[in-house]
PDB file of C-alpha atoms in Angstrom:
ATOM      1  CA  UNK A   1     -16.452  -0.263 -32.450  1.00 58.00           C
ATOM      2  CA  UNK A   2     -14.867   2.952 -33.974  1.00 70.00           C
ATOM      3  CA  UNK A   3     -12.147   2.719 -35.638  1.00 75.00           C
ATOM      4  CA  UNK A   4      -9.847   5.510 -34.720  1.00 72.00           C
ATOM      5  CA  UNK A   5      -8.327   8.048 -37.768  1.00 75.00           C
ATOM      6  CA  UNK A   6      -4.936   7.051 -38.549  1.00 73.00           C
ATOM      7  CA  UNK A   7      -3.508  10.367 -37.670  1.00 72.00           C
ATOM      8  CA  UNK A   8      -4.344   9.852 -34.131  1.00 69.00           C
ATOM      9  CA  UNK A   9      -2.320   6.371 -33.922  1.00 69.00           C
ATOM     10  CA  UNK A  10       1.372   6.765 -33.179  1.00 67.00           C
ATOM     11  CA  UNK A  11       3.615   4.659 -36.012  1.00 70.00           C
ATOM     12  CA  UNK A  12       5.580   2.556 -33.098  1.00 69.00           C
ATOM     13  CA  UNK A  13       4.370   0.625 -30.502  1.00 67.00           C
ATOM     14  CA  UNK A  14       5.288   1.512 -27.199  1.00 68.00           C
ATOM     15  CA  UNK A  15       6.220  -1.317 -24.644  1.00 73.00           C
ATOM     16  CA  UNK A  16       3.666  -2.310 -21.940  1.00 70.00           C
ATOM     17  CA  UNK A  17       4.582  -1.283 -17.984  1.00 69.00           C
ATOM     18  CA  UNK A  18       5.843  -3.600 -15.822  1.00 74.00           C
ATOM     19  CA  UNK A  19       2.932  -4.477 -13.723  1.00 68.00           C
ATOM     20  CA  UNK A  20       5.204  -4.795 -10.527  1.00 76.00           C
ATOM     21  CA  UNK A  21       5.295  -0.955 -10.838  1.00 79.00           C
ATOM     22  CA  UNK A  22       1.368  -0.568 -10.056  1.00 85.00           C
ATOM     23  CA  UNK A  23       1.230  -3.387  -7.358  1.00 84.00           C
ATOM     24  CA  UNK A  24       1.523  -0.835  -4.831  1.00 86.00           C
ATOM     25  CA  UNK A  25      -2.060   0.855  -5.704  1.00 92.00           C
ATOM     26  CA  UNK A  26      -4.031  -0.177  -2.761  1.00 94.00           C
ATOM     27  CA  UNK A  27      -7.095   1.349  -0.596  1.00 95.00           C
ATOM     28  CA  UNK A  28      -4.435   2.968   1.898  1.00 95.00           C
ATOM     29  CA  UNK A  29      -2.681   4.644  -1.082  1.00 94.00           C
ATOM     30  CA  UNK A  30      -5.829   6.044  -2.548  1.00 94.00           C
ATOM     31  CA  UNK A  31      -6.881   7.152   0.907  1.00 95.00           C
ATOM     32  CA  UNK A  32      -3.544   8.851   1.316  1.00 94.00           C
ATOM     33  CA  UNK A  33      -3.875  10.513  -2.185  1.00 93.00           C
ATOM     34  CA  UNK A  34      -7.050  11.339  -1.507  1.00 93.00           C
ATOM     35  CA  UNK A  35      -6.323  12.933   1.817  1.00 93.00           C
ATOM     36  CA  UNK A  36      -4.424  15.462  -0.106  1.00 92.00           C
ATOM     37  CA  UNK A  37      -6.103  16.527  -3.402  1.00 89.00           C
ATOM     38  CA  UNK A  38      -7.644  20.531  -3.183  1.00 88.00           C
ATOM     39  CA  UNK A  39     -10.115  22.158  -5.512  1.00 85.00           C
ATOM     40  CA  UNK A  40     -13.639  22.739  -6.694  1.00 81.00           C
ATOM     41  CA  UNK A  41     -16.117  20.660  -8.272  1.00 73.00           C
ATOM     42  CA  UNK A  42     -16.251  21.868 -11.578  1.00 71.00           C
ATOM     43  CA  UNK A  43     -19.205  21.103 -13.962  1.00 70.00           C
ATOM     44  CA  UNK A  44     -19.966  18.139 -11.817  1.00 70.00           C
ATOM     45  CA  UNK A  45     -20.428  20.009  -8.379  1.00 78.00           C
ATOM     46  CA  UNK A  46     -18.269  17.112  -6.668  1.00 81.00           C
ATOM     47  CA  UNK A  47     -15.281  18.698  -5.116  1.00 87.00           C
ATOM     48  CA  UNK A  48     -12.048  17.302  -3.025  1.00 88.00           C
ATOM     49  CA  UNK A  49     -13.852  17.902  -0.012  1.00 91.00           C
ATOM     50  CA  UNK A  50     -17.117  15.448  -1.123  1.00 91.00           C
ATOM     51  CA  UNK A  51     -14.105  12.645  -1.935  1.00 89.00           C
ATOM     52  CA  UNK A  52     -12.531  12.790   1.279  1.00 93.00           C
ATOM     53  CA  UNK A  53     -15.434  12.365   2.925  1.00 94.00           C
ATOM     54  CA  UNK A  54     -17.078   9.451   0.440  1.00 93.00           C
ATOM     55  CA  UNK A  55     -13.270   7.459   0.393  1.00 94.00           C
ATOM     56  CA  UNK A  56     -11.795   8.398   3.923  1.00 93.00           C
ATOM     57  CA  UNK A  57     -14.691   8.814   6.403  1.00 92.00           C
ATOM     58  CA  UNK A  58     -16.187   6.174   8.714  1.00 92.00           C
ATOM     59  CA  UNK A  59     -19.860   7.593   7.342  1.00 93.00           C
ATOM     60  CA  UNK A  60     -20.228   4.841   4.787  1.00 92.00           C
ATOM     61  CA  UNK A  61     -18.809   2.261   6.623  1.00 93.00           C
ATOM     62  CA  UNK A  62     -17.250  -0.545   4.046  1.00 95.00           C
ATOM     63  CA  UNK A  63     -18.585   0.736   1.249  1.00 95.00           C
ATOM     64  CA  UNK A  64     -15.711   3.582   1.420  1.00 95.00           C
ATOM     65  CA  UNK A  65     -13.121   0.753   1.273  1.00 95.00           C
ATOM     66  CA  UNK A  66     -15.155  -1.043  -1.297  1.00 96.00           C
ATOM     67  CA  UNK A  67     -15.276   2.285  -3.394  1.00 95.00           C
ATOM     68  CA  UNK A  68     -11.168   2.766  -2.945  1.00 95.00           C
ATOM     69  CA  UNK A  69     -10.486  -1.138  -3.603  1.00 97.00           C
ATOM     70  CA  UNK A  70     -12.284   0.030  -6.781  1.00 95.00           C
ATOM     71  CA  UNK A  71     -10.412   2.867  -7.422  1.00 94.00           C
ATOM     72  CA  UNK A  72      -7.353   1.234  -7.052  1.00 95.00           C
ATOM     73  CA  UNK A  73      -8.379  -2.015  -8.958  1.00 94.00           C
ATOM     74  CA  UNK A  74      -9.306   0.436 -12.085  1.00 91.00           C
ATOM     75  CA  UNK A  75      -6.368   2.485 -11.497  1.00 91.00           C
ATOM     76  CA  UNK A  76      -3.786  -0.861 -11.655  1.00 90.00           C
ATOM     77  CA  UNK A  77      -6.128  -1.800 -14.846  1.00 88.00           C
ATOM     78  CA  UNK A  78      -6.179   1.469 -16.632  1.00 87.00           C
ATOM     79  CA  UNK A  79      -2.007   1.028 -16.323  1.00 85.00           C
ATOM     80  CA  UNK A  80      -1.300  -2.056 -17.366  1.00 84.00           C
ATOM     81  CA  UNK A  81      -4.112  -3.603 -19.792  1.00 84.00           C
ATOM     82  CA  UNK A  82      -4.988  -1.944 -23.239  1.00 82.00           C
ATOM     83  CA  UNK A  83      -8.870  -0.410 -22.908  1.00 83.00           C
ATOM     84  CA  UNK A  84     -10.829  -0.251 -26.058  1.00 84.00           C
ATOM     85  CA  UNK A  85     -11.651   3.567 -26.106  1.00 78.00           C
ATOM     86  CA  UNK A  86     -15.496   2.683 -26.407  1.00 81.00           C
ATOM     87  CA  UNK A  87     -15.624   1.348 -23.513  1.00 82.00           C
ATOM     88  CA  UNK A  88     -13.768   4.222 -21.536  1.00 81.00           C
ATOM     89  CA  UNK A  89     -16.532   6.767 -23.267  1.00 78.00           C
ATOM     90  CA  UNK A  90     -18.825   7.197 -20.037  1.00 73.00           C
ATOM     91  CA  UNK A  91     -15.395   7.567 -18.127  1.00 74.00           C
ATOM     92  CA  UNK A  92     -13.974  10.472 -20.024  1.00 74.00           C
ATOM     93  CA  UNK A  93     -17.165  12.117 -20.560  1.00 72.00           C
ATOM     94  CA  UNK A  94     -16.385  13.889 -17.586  1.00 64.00           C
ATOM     95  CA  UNK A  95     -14.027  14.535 -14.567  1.00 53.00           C
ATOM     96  CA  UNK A  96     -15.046  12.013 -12.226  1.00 53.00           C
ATOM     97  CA  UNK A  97     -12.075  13.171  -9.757  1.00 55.00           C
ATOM     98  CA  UNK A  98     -10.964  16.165  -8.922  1.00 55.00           C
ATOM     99  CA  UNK A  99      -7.120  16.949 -10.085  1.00 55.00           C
ATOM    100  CA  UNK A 100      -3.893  17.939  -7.754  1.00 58.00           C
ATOM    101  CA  UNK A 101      -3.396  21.112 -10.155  1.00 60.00           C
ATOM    102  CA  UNK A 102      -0.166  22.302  -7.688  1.00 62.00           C
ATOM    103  CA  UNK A 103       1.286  18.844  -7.275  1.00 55.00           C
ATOM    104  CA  UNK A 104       5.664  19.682  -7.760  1.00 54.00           C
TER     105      UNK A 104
END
């Protein structure tokens, strides 16, 4: 593992999330989201449209509601557990999901 500079490490320590807050992450609620996300592909070529259609379609059957229960499980993870940073490297490599750039 790298160890991370000590300018990049904050002097307190904040205080973990309730988890109650993030039991509410679910395959409906990443449909919904998903439902409503806009914009292009980027680097990647995978665009809003492409993710509606692999997470909200019928097309792939369960493997849409396998691939939001995913989502969601990582999502619910990602908030309330600390990640080493080496193992979120292939996930920040790139934007795996396209952004809600006008959300208020």
């Amino acid at each position: 593992a790298v160890t991370p500079h000590d300018e990049a490490l904050l002097d307190q320590v904040s205080e973990n999330p309730e988890p109650v807050i993030f039991e509410d992450i679910s395959v409906e609620q990443v449909q919904r989201v998903t439902k409503n996300i806009q914009g292009s592909g980027g680097p990647t070529k995978v665009d809003a449209d492409f993710f509606q259609h692999i997470l909200c379609s019928k097309f792939f059957g369960k493997n849409s509601v396998y691939l939001c229960q995913a989502i969601a499980d990582l999502t619910k993870r990602l908030a309330t557990e600390r990640v080493e940073s080496e193992c979120l490297r292939h996930f920040l490599s790139c934007r795996l999901i396209p952004l809600m750039k006008d959300s208020p």
